[in-house]
Coordinates of C-alpha atoms in Angstrom, one line a residue:
M1 CA 163.2 186.1 18.4
M2 CA 163.6 183.9 21.4
R3 CA 162.0 180.5 21.5
V4 CA 160.1 179.7 24.6
N5 CA 161.4 176.5 26.3
R6 CA 158.6 174.1 26.7
N7 CA 160.0 172.1 29.5
R8 CA 161.9 173.7 32.4
G9 CA 162.1 170.6 34.6
V10 CA 164.6 167.9 34.1
V11 CA 162.7 165.3 36.1
F12 CA 159.1 165.6 37.2
F13 CA 158.0 163.4 40.0
S14 CA 154.4 163.2 41.4
I15 CA 153.0 161.1 44.1
L16 CA 149.4 161.7 44.9
L17 CA 147.6 160.3 47.9
S18 CA 143.9 160.8 48.1
T19 CA 140.6 159.3 49.2
F20 CA 139.6 159.6 45.5
L21 CA 141.4 157.9 42.7
V22 CA 143.1 160.0 40.0
P23 CA 142.2 158.7 36.5
G24 CA 145.4 157.1 35.6
C25 CA 144.5 154.7 32.8
Y26 CA 145.7 156.7 29.9
G27 CA 148.6 158.8 28.9
Q28 CA 148.8 161.8 26.6
A29 CA 145.9 160.3 24.5
V30 CA 143.1 161.4 26.8
A31 CA 140.3 162.2 24.5
V32 CA 138.4 159.3 26.2
A33 CA 136.6 158.3 29.3
E34 CA 136.6 155.5 31.9
V35 CA 133.9 153.5 33.6
H36 CA 134.6 151.4 36.7
G37 CA 132.5 149.9 39.5
Q38 CA 131.5 146.8 41.4
V39 CA 129.1 143.9 40.8
L40 CA 127.1 142.9 43.9
D41 CA 124.1 140.7 44.8
S42 CA 121.1 141.8 46.8
S43 CA 122.9 141.1 50.0
N44 CA 125.9 143.3 49.0
S45 CA 128.1 140.3 48.5
T46 CA 130.5 140.6 45.5
I47 CA 130.0 138.6 42.4
P48 CA 133.2 137.5 40.7
G49 CA 133.3 136.4 37.0
A50 CA 130.4 138.6 35.9
Q51 CA 130.4 139.7 32.3
V52 CA 130.3 143.5 32.0
K53 CA 129.6 145.1 28.7
M54 CA 129.4 148.8 27.6
T55 CA 127.7 149.5 24.2
Q56 CA 127.8 152.9 22.6
T57 CA 124.3 153.3 21.3
A58 CA 125.1 155.6 18.4
T59 CA 127.6 153.2 16.7
Q60 CA 127.1 149.8 18.6
Y61 CA 130.7 149.9 19.6
V62 CA 131.2 147.3 22.4
R63 CA 133.8 146.9 25.2
S64 CA 133.7 144.1 27.7
A65 CA 135.3 143.2 31.0
T66 CA 135.0 140.5 33.6
S67 CA 134.6 141.3 37.3
G68 CA 137.5 140.2 39.5
A69 CA 137.5 138.2 42.7
D70 CA 136.2 141.2 44.6
G71 CA 133.5 142.0 42.0
T72 CA 135.2 145.0 40.7
Y73 CA 135.7 145.9 37.0
S74 CA 137.3 148.7 34.9
L75 CA 136.8 149.8 31.3
P76 CA 139.4 152.4 30.4
N77 CA 139.8 154.3 27.1
L78 CA 136.1 154.4 26.1
P79 CA 135.1 156.9 23.4
V80 CA 132.8 159.7 24.6
G81 CA 129.1 159.5 23.9
P82 CA 125.9 157.7 25.0
Y83 CA 126.1 154.1 26.3
T84 CA 124.1 151.2 27.6
F85 CA 125.6 149.2 30.5
E86 CA 124.9 145.5 30.7
V87 CA 125.9 142.8 33.3
T88 CA 125.3 139.1 33.2
A89 CA 126.3 136.3 35.6
A90 CA 125.2 132.7 35.9
G91 CA 122.2 132.3 38.3
F92 CA 121.3 136.0 38.1
K93 CA 119.0 138.2 36.1
T94 CA 120.6 140.3 33.4
Y95 CA 121.2 143.9 34.6
V96 CA 120.8 146.6 31.9
Q97 CA 121.2 150.4 32.5
S98 CA 120.7 152.9 29.7
G99 CA 121.1 156.7 29.6
I100 CA 124.8 156.8 30.5
I101 CA 126.6 159.7 28.9
L102 CA 130.4 159.6 29.0
Q103 CA 132.2 162.9 28.7
V104 CA 135.8 163.6 27.8
G105 CA 138.3 162.8 30.5
S106 CA 135.6 161.6 32.9
S107 CA 136.0 158.6 35.2
I108 CA 132.6 157.5 36.6
Q109 CA 131.5 154.7 38.8
V110 CA 128.6 152.5 37.8
N111 CA 127.7 149.7 40.2
A112 CA 125.3 146.9 39.5
T113 CA 123.2 145.0 41.9
L114 CA 122.0 141.6 40.5
Q115 CA 119.0 139.7 41.5
V116 CA 118.7 135.9 41.6
G117 CA 117.0 134.5 38.5
A118 CA 117.5 133.3 35.0
V119 CA 120.0 135.1 32.7
T120 CA 117.1 135.5 30.2
E121 CA 115.3 137.7 32.6
N122 CA 116.2 141.4 32.6
I123 CA 116.3 144.2 35.1
Q124 CA 116.0 147.5 33.1
V125 CA 117.3 150.7 34.7
T126 CA 116.5 153.7 32.5
A127 CA 117.7 156.5 34.8
G128 CA 120.9 158.2 33.8
A129 CA 124.1 157.4 35.8
N130 CA 125.4 159.7 38.4
M131 CA 128.1 161.7 36.5
V132 CA 129.8 163.0 39.6
E133 CA 133.5 162.2 39.6
T134 CA 134.2 159.8 42.5
R135 CA 137.8 158.8 41.6
S136 CA 139.5 162.0 40.5
N137 CA 141.1 164.7 42.7
S138 CA 141.8 166.9 39.8
V139 CA 139.5 169.8 39.0
A140 CA 137.8 169.6 35.6
Q141 CA 134.9 171.2 33.8
V142 CA 133.4 169.8 30.6
I143 CA 132.0 172.3 28.0
D144 CA 129.4 170.1 26.3
E145 CA 127.9 170.3 22.8
R146 CA 124.8 172.2 23.9
R147 CA 126.8 175.1 25.4
I148 CA 129.2 175.1 22.5
M149 CA 126.3 175.5 20.1
E150 CA 123.9 177.7 22.0
L151 CA 126.0 180.2 23.9
P152 CA 126.8 183.4 21.9
L153 CA 130.3 183.4 20.5
N154 CA 131.9 186.4 18.8
G155 CA 133.3 185.1 15.6
R156 CA 132.4 181.5 16.6
Q157 CA 135.7 181.0 18.4
A158 CA 135.2 178.1 20.8
T159 CA 138.4 179.1 22.7
D160 CA 136.3 181.9 24.3
L161 CA 134.4 179.2 26.2
I162 CA 137.4 178.0 28.1
V163 CA 136.7 180.8 30.6
L164 CA 133.5 179.0 31.6
S165 CA 135.6 176.5 33.5
G166 CA 135.9 179.0 36.4
G167 CA 139.6 178.5 36.9
A168 CA 140.6 180.0 33.5
T169 CA 141.1 183.6 32.6
P170 CA 142.6 185.4 29.6
T171 CA 146.0 187.0 30.2
P172 CA 147.9 189.8 28.4
P173 CA 149.3 188.4 25.1
A174 CA 152.6 190.1 25.5
N175 CA 154.7 188.7 22.7
M176 CA 153.1 185.2 22.8
T177 CA 150.4 186.0 20.3
S178 CA 151.1 188.3 17.3
S179 CA 151.3 188.3 13.6
K180 CA 153.6 185.2 14.0
N181 CA 150.7 183.1 15.4
Y182 CA 147.3 182.0 14.1
P183 CA 144.8 184.7 14.8
S184 CA 142.6 182.4 17.0
S185 CA 145.5 181.6 19.3
T186 CA 145.0 182.8 22.8
T187 CA 146.9 183.2 26.1
M188 CA 144.7 181.5 28.7
S189 CA 145.8 181.1 32.3
V190 CA 144.3 178.0 34.0
A191 CA 144.3 178.0 37.8
G192 CA 146.9 180.8 38.0
G193 CA 149.3 179.2 35.4
Q194 CA 151.2 181.1 32.7
G195 CA 149.3 182.2 29.7
N196 CA 151.2 179.8 27.5
G197 CA 151.4 177.0 30.2
T198 CA 148.3 175.2 29.1
N199 CA 148.4 171.9 27.2
Y200 CA 145.9 171.6 24.3
L201 CA 144.8 168.2 22.9
L202 CA 142.6 167.7 19.8
D203 CA 141.2 164.1 19.6
G204 CA 144.0 163.0 22.0
G205 CA 146.8 164.5 19.8
D206 CA 149.0 167.5 20.4
N207 CA 147.5 170.8 19.4
V208 CA 150.0 173.3 20.7
S209 CA 152.1 175.7 18.6
N210 CA 155.6 175.1 19.6
F211 CA 156.6 178.6 18.5
T212 CA 155.2 180.3 21.7
N213 CA 153.3 177.4 23.3
V214 CA 149.8 178.8 22.6
N215 CA 147.0 176.8 21.0
M216 CA 146.6 175.8 17.4
P217 CA 143.2 176.5 15.9
F218 CA 140.0 174.8 17.3
P219 CA 137.5 173.5 14.8
F220 CA 134.3 175.5 14.4
P221 CA 131.5 174.7 16.9
D222 CA 129.4 172.5 14.7
A223 CA 132.3 170.1 14.4
L224 CA 133.0 169.9 18.1
Q225 CA 131.5 167.2 20.4
E226 CA 132.8 168.7 23.6
F227 CA 136.0 169.7 25.4
S228 CA 137.2 169.7 29.0
V229 CA 139.4 172.0 31.0
E230 CA 141.4 170.1 33.7
T231 CA 143.8 171.4 36.3
S232 CA 145.1 170.9 39.9
S233 CA 146.8 167.7 40.9
L234 CA 147.2 166.5 37.3
P235 CA 148.3 162.8 37.2
A236 CA 151.6 161.6 35.8
R237 CA 150.2 161.1 32.4
N238 CA 150.2 164.9 31.8
G239 CA 153.5 166.6 31.0
L240 CA 155.1 169.5 29.1
H241 CA 152.7 172.1 30.3
P242 CA 151.9 172.4 34.0
G243 CA 149.1 174.9 34.0
G244 CA 146.2 172.6 32.8
V245 CA 144.8 170.5 30.0
V246 CA 142.2 171.6 27.4
N247 CA 141.0 168.4 25.8
V248 CA 139.0 168.8 22.6
V249 CA 136.9 166.0 20.9
T250 CA 135.5 166.3 17.4
K251 CA 132.3 164.8 16.3
S252 CA 132.2 161.4 14.5
G253 CA 129.7 159.5 12.3
T254 CA 127.0 157.2 13.7
N255 CA 124.6 154.7 12.3
Q256 CA 122.1 157.5 11.8
L257 CA 122.5 160.3 9.2
H258 CA 123.0 163.6 10.9
G259 CA 124.3 167.1 9.9
D260 CA 123.3 170.7 9.5
W261 CA 123.6 173.7 7.3
F262 CA 124.2 177.2 8.8
E263 CA 124.9 180.8 8.2
F264 CA 125.6 183.4 10.8
L265 CA 125.4 187.0 9.8
R266 CA 126.6 190.1 11.6
N267 CA 125.7 193.3 9.9
G268 CA 125.7 196.8 11.4
N269 CA 122.7 197.8 9.3
V270 CA 120.5 195.5 11.4
N271 CA 122.0 196.4 14.8
A272 CA 121.0 199.2 17.1
C273 CA 123.5 202.0 17.6
N274 CA 125.6 201.9 20.7
F275 CA 124.4 204.6 23.0
F276 CA 127.9 205.7 23.7
G277 CA 129.3 205.0 20.3
T278 CA 130.3 207.8 17.9
T279 CA 129.9 205.7 14.8
H280 CA 127.7 202.9 13.7
D281 CA 128.9 199.3 13.7
S282 CA 130.3 198.7 10.2
L283 CA 131.3 195.0 10.4
K284 CA 129.7 192.8 7.8
R285 CA 130.6 189.1 8.6
N286 CA 129.2 186.0 7.0
Q287 CA 130.0 182.6 8.4
F288 CA 128.4 179.8 6.6
G289 CA 129.0 176.0 6.1
G290 CA 127.7 172.6 7.1
T291 CA 128.4 169.2 8.5
L292 CA 127.4 165.6 7.6
G293 CA 128.0 162.4 9.3
S294 CA 126.7 158.8 8.9
R295 CA 127.7 155.2 8.4
I296 CA 129.6 153.6 5.5
V297 CA 129.1 150.1 6.9
R298 CA 126.6 149.7 9.7
D299 CA 128.2 149.2 13.1
K300 CA 131.6 149.2 11.5
L301 CA 132.7 152.2 9.4
F302 CA 131.6 155.8 9.9
F303 CA 132.4 159.2 8.4
F304 CA 132.0 162.8 9.4
G305 CA 132.9 166.0 7.5
G306 CA 132.2 169.7 7.6
F307 CA 133.3 173.1 6.5
Q308 CA 133.0 176.7 7.6
L309 CA 133.8 179.8 5.5
T310 CA 134.2 183.2 7.0
R311 CA 134.0 186.4 5.0
N312 CA 134.7 189.8 6.6
R313 CA 134.0 193.3 5.2
Q314 CA 134.1 196.5 7.3
N315 CA 135.1 200.1 7.4
P316 CA 138.2 200.0 9.5
P317 CA 138.8 202.0 12.7
Q318 CA 139.9 205.6 12.0
S319 CA 143.6 206.5 12.4
I320 CA 145.0 210.0 12.5
S321 CA 148.3 211.2 11.0
Y322 CA 149.8 214.5 9.9
V323 CA 151.2 215.0 6.4
P324 CA 152.8 218.0 4.6
T325 CA 150.2 220.5 3.6
P326 CA 150.1 222.1 0.1
A327 CA 151.7 225.2 1.7
A328 CA 154.5 223.1 3.3
L329 CA 155.1 221.4 0.0
A330 CA 155.7 224.9 -1.4
G331 CA 158.2 225.6 1.4
D332 CA 155.8 227.6 3.6
F333 CA 155.8 226.1 7.2
R334 CA 154.1 229.0 9.0
D335 CA 150.9 227.2 9.6
L336 CA 152.5 224.0 10.7
E337 CA 154.8 225.9 13.2
S338 CA 152.0 228.1 14.5
A339 CA 150.7 227.9 18.0
A340 CA 147.4 226.5 16.7
C341 CA 149.2 223.4 15.4
Q342 CA 151.4 222.8 18.5
S343 CA 150.3 220.8 21.5
N344 CA 151.9 223.3 23.9
R345 CA 150.2 226.2 22.1
A346 CA 153.5 227.9 21.5
V347 CA 155.0 228.9 18.2
R348 CA 157.8 226.5 17.1
V349 CA 161.0 227.8 15.5
I350 CA 162.6 225.7 12.8
N351 CA 166.4 226.0 12.2
D352 CA 168.4 226.0 9.1
P353 CA 170.9 223.1 9.4
T354 CA 173.5 225.1 7.4
T355 CA 173.5 228.4 9.2
R356 CA 172.1 227.1 12.5
Q357 CA 169.8 230.1 12.5
P358 CA 166.0 230.0 12.2
F359 CA 164.5 229.9 8.7
P360 CA 163.2 233.4 8.0
N361 CA 159.4 233.5 8.4
A362 CA 159.4 229.7 8.5
Q363 CA 160.1 229.6 4.8
V364 CA 162.2 226.6 3.6
P365 CA 163.6 226.8 0.0
V366 CA 162.0 224.0 -2.0
S367 CA 165.2 223.7 -3.9
R368 CA 166.8 222.2 -0.8
F369 CA 164.1 219.5 -0.5
N370 CA 165.5 216.0 -0.9
P371 CA 164.6 214.4 -4.3
A372 CA 163.5 211.1 -2.6
S373 CA 161.3 213.0 -0.1
L374 CA 159.7 214.9 -3.0
K375 CA 158.8 211.6 -4.7
M376 CA 157.6 210.2 -1.4
N377 CA 155.2 213.1 -1.0
G378 CA 153.4 211.8 -4.1
Y379 CA 152.4 208.7 -2.2
L380 CA 150.9 210.6 0.8
P381 CA 147.3 211.6 1.0
A382 CA 146.4 215.3 0.5
S383 CA 145.2 217.3 3.5
N384 CA 143.1 220.5 3.5
D385 CA 143.6 220.9 7.3
P386 CA 146.0 223.8 8.1
C387 CA 147.9 221.4 10.4
G388 CA 148.1 218.6 7.9
K389 CA 145.7 216.3 9.8
V390 CA 144.4 213.3 7.8
T391 CA 141.9 210.7 9.0
Y392 CA 141.9 207.3 7.3
G393 CA 141.4 203.6 8.0
V394 CA 143.8 200.7 7.7
P395 CA 141.7 197.9 6.1
T396 CA 141.6 194.4 7.6
T397 CA 140.1 191.4 5.9
G398 CA 140.6 188.3 7.9
D399 CA 138.8 185.7 5.7
E400 CA 139.1 182.1 6.8
D401 CA 138.3 178.6 5.5
Q402 CA 137.9 175.5 7.8
I403 CA 137.6 172.0 6.5
I404 CA 137.4 168.8 8.7
G405 CA 137.0 165.1 7.9
R406 CA 137.0 162.0 10.1
I407 CA 136.7 158.3 9.6
D408 CA 136.0 155.8 12.4
W409 CA 136.4 152.0 11.9
T410 CA 135.4 149.4 14.4
Q411 CA 137.4 146.4 13.1
S412 CA 136.2 144.2 16.0
A413 CA 135.1 144.3 19.6
R414 CA 138.8 144.3 20.4
H415 CA 140.2 146.7 17.8
S416 CA 139.1 150.2 16.7
V417 CA 140.8 152.9 14.6
F418 CA 140.1 156.5 13.6
G419 CA 141.7 159.2 11.5
R420 CA 140.9 162.9 11.5
Y421 CA 142.2 165.7 9.2
F422 CA 141.6 169.4 10.0
L423 CA 142.6 172.3 7.7
T424 CA 142.3 176.0 8.3
Q425 CA 143.4 178.9 6.0
Y426 CA 143.5 182.5 7.0
R427 CA 144.0 185.4 4.5
N428 CA 144.7 189.0 5.5
P429 CA 147.0 190.4 2.8
G430 CA 149.1 193.5 3.1
N431 CA 147.5 196.8 2.0
W432 CA 148.6 199.2 -0.7
D433 CA 147.1 202.4 -2.0
P434 CA 149.2 204.5 -4.4
K435 CA 147.4 207.6 -3.1
N436 CA 147.8 206.8 0.6
A437 CA 150.9 204.8 1.7
L438 CA 149.9 205.3 5.3
V439 CA 147.7 202.2 5.1
T440 CA 150.8 200.0 4.9
T441 CA 151.3 200.0 8.7
R442 CA 149.7 196.6 9.2
A443 CA 151.5 193.3 8.6
G444 CA 149.9 191.1 5.9
N445 CA 149.5 187.4 6.7
L446 CA 148.7 184.3 4.7
M447 CA 148.4 181.3 6.9
R448 CA 147.5 177.6 6.6
S449 CA 147.3 175.2 9.5
Q450 CA 146.9 171.4 8.9
S451 CA 146.5 168.7 11.5
F452 CA 146.2 165.0 11.1
T453 CA 145.6 162.4 13.9
L454 CA 145.6 158.6 13.6
A455 CA 144.5 156.6 16.7
D456 CA 144.5 152.8 17.3
T457 CA 143.0 151.1 20.3
F458 CA 143.5 147.4 20.8
S459 CA 142.4 145.2 23.6
I460 CA 145.1 142.5 24.0
N461 CA 142.9 140.7 26.5
P462 CA 140.2 141.7 29.0
T463 CA 142.8 143.1 31.4
T464 CA 145.3 144.6 29.0
L465 CA 144.6 147.5 26.6
N466 CA 147.0 149.4 24.3
A467 CA 146.2 152.9 22.8
F468 CA 148.4 154.5 20.2
H469 CA 148.1 158.1 18.8
A470 CA 150.2 159.7 16.0
T471 CA 149.7 163.4 15.2
F472 CA 151.2 165.7 12.6
H473 CA 150.4 169.3 12.4
R474 CA 152.0 172.1 10.3
M475 CA 151.4 175.8 10.3
R476 CA 152.6 177.9 7.4
N477 CA 152.7 181.7 8.1
D478 CA 153.9 183.9 5.2
R479 CA 154.0 187.5 6.5
G480 CA 154.9 190.6 4.5
P481 CA 153.7 193.7 2.6
S482 CA 151.9 194.0 -0.6
S483 CA 153.9 193.1 -3.7
K484 CA 152.9 196.6 -5.0
F485 CA 154.7 198.4 -2.2
I486 CA 157.2 201.2 -3.0
N487 CA 160.5 200.3 -4.5
A488 CA 163.0 202.5 -2.8
K489 CA 165.5 202.4 -5.7
D490 CA 163.3 202.5 -8.7
Q491 CA 160.5 204.7 -7.5
L492 CA 162.3 207.0 -5.0
G493 CA 165.8 207.0 -6.4
I494 CA 167.4 205.9 -3.1
D495 CA 170.6 204.0 -3.7
V496 CA 170.4 201.4 -0.9
F497 CA 170.5 197.6 -0.8
A498 CA 167.1 196.0 -0.7
E499 CA 166.7 192.3 0.1
V500 CA 163.1 192.6 -0.9
A501 CA 162.5 194.8 -3.8
N502 CA 159.2 196.4 -2.8
Y503 CA 159.4 197.4 0.8
L504 CA 160.8 200.2 3.1
E505 CA 160.1 201.8 6.4
V506 CA 159.7 205.5 7.0
S507 CA 158.9 207.0 10.3
V508 CA 158.4 210.8 10.9
S509 CA 158.0 211.4 14.6
N510 CA 154.6 212.8 15.7
A511 CA 153.5 212.9 12.0
F512 CA 153.2 209.8 9.9
S513 CA 154.7 206.3 9.2
V514 CA 154.9 204.1 6.1
G515 CA 155.5 200.4 6.7
C516 CA 156.3 198.9 10.2
G517 CA 158.8 196.6 11.8
T518 CA 156.5 193.7 12.0
C519 CA 155.4 194.3 8.4
A520 CA 158.7 193.1 7.1
P521 CA 158.7 190.0 4.9
G522 CA 159.3 186.7 6.5
F523 CA 157.9 183.3 7.3
F524 CA 157.2 181.5 10.6
N525 CA 156.6 177.8 9.8
I526 CA 156.3 175.0 12.3
N527 CA 156.0 171.2 12.0
T528 CA 155.2 168.9 14.9
F529 CA 155.3 165.1 14.9
A530 CA 153.8 163.6 18.1
F531 CA 153.5 160.0 19.1
A532 CA 151.9 158.5 22.2
D533 CA 151.5 154.9 23.3
D534 CA 149.7 154.0 26.4
V535 CA 149.2 150.6 28.0
D536 CA 146.6 149.8 30.7
L537 CA 147.0 146.8 32.9
I538 CA 144.3 145.6 35.4
R539 CA 145.9 143.2 37.9
G540 CA 143.7 142.5 40.9
R541 CA 143.6 145.6 43.1
H542 CA 146.1 147.3 40.8
Q543 CA 145.3 149.4 37.7
I544 CA 148.6 150.2 36.2
A545 CA 149.1 152.7 33.4
L546 CA 152.4 153.2 31.6
G547 CA 153.3 154.9 28.4
V548 CA 155.7 157.1 26.4
N549 CA 155.2 160.4 24.6
I550 CA 157.5 161.6 21.9
L551 CA 157.2 165.0 20.3
R552 CA 159.5 166.2 17.5
S553 CA 159.2 169.9 16.6
Q554 CA 160.7 171.9 13.7
D555 CA 160.6 175.7 13.8
N556 CA 161.7 177.3 10.5
L557 CA 161.9 181.0 10.9
N558 CA 162.9 183.8 8.6
S559 CA 162.2 187.2 10.2
G560 CA 163.0 190.0 7.8
Y561 CA 162.9 192.7 10.5
R562 CA 165.0 195.6 9.2
Q563 CA 166.5 193.6 6.3
N564 CA 165.3 196.5 4.1
A565 CA 166.3 200.1 5.0
G566 CA 164.4 202.0 7.7
F567 CA 164.5 205.8 7.8
T568 CA 163.7 207.7 11.0
F569 CA 163.2 211.5 11.2
N570 CA 162.7 213.0 14.7
G571 CA 163.4 216.7 14.2
Q572 CA 166.7 216.8 16.1
T573 CA 168.3 218.9 13.3
T574 CA 165.7 221.5 12.4
N575 CA 163.4 221.1 15.5
D576 CA 160.6 219.8 13.2
S577 CA 160.5 216.1 12.1
M578 CA 158.5 217.1 9.0
V579 CA 161.2 219.6 7.9
D580 CA 163.9 217.0 8.6
F581 CA 162.0 214.6 6.3
E582 CA 161.7 217.1 3.5
L583 CA 165.4 218.0 3.7
G584 CA 166.3 214.3 3.9
I585 CA 168.1 214.7 7.2
M586 CA 167.7 211.4 9.1
S587 CA 168.1 210.9 12.8
Q588 CA 168.5 207.2 12.4
F589 CA 169.1 204.7 9.6
T590 CA 168.7 201.0 10.4
Q591 CA 169.3 197.9 8.3
S592 CA 170.3 194.4 9.1
R593 CA 170.3 190.9 7.7
A594 CA 167.3 188.7 8.1
Q595 CA 167.1 186.6 11.3
L596 CA 167.1 183.0 10.3
S597 CA 166.7 179.9 12.5
W598 CA 165.8 176.3 11.9
Y599 CA 165.3 174.9 15.3
R600 CA 164.9 171.2 15.9
K601 CA 163.8 169.9 19.3
I602 CA 162.7 166.6 20.7
N603 CA 160.6 166.1 23.9
I604 CA 160.4 162.7 25.5
G605 CA 158.1 161.8 28.4
L606 CA 157.9 158.4 30.2
Y607 CA 155.4 157.7 32.9
V608 CA 154.1 154.9 35.1
Q609 CA 151.1 155.2 37.4
D610 CA 149.6 152.6 39.8
T611 CA 146.1 152.9 41.1
I612 CA 145.7 150.7 44.2
R613 CA 142.2 150.0 45.5
V614 CA 142.9 149.6 49.2
S615 CA 139.2 149.3 50.2
R616 CA 135.8 150.4 49.0
R617 CA 136.4 153.8 50.5
L618 CA 140.1 154.3 49.9
S619 CA 142.2 154.3 46.8
V620 CA 145.9 155.3 46.4
N621 CA 147.4 156.6 43.3
A622 CA 151.2 156.9 42.8
G623 CA 152.8 158.1 39.6
L624 CA 156.2 158.9 38.2
R625 CA 157.0 160.9 35.1
W626 CA 160.4 161.5 33.6
E627 CA 161.0 164.3 31.0
P628 CA 164.6 165.0 30.1
D629 CA 165.2 168.5 28.9
I630 CA 167.0 168.1 25.5
P631 CA 168.1 171.5 24.2
P632 CA 167.0 172.6 20.7
V633 CA 169.5 172.5 17.8
D634 CA 169.7 175.1 15.1
T635 CA 170.4 173.2 11.9
R636 CA 170.7 176.3 9.7
R637 CA 173.7 176.5 7.5
V638 CA 174.8 179.9 6.4

């Protein structure tokens, strides 16, 4: 298994010149928004020294700034949500505007025009702010809570909504999503980028599987506040993945108790039949759970939690194979070799490997059947079809549990902290049926994904802000067959080394298979430690952002591909793969040791970005990002 390199460039340099300002006030921790603008009087003269305050109405979180000599102000790193905007200055009436909704990654302009009067007098503006981006030349689309909750989603997978951004489209998964990845992982091309070239953030923390660079699980819709998809002319704060950024924000508690209980049912019995379908929809899926959020201490400490359980039951799609008929098990292959059972409608001749002459009348002496093949026949389904055709389904379960919890603490107007934990568990065990070993051709997976993010935002002074994010996520993926699978030595009498006692692979060309290459036992476990610290400096006309991102990844892989014996019968000896199988004449025998790797890799990103306001109509943004490509190291010791 090759590991996809997450960073091809040694040095990434970006200088952007635009009549619009790129939001450059935060680094990798971008699950936030920004408000900026200018304070003027009725004659359009600037007002320096005005006190600007943004208050989140749901939690009473407050951030303040002072307008500069040119009347401008900036409030970076604001949590998303509804706000009230207030401006006060000596000799002027207080200006208050409500109905401002900040969305993830947005950078909006809110100007205030003050009127002469006493500070105790208020000017109330109740209209919502214009949410059109005026400072960003990147292309972004926010998928808000209403669309997440109300648009139909098959399986309630929020990743399907990424395509609503317009610049995103699903791409062929190739080998980027498989039984080695979490089932909800997707390959999504943003603005023509690679399917695994998109950066995913969850509450400002890394949410990318470093195995193939696809996404880790998203929380269920009821736990999501919103997410944005951003691409084109990304600022220096974004690195690792050049295609785009999907920035997801989870819900948090507020002063008001809020929550819900839900159950979504899909049952074919209540669905109309598809006009073109040959069978009725058999899927029975229950998805149920709930959320709850509120305050622990008013205006200070808040909690949010939720869970979703998914239970699937269905009649699996039908598969077709061909097994030995009762007549063939007695040595009579006339029906199987007849023209009626051949795709070319011509009688097939089977040859005796000893005499190199055709078997007389297609009769093969049972005494020459291989003992292991005779025992293997006992695990195959019976067929009454003259050609040995059997129709069956390979069951798939796919049950999942999701649990999320979050705590937000506003320590003071200068200091806030939050922590969020997200757990998902997926269960799709391997199949076993002692009367039909053909159902073992699907890999069994038991997965657990855990993600924890801790964020700290501290205002050192009105013009200096520091934001820190630490994220840890782990995905455990145990893949393999049922523990009741056939034991080649004890149950079939095959004297062959078996790393795993109960597993083997048998492939009879154009007939049937037992087991599969990707069904082999193994584990694909990843750990990621990500740290980001971002500093915002407002100095006159300059808004400087600088920061560092450090990501430490661990890939622990044990792929048991072919570590147990694999037997292939293709008919090259007798001209019939089924006869080759019964005689025990293999065309190929494969076995190898397990593929082990314990990769360790570190990614470092340093950036600096300066937003210079040249005039009211022109801003210039220049940024530099450095990402050295440090090769991974395999720490495995054999």
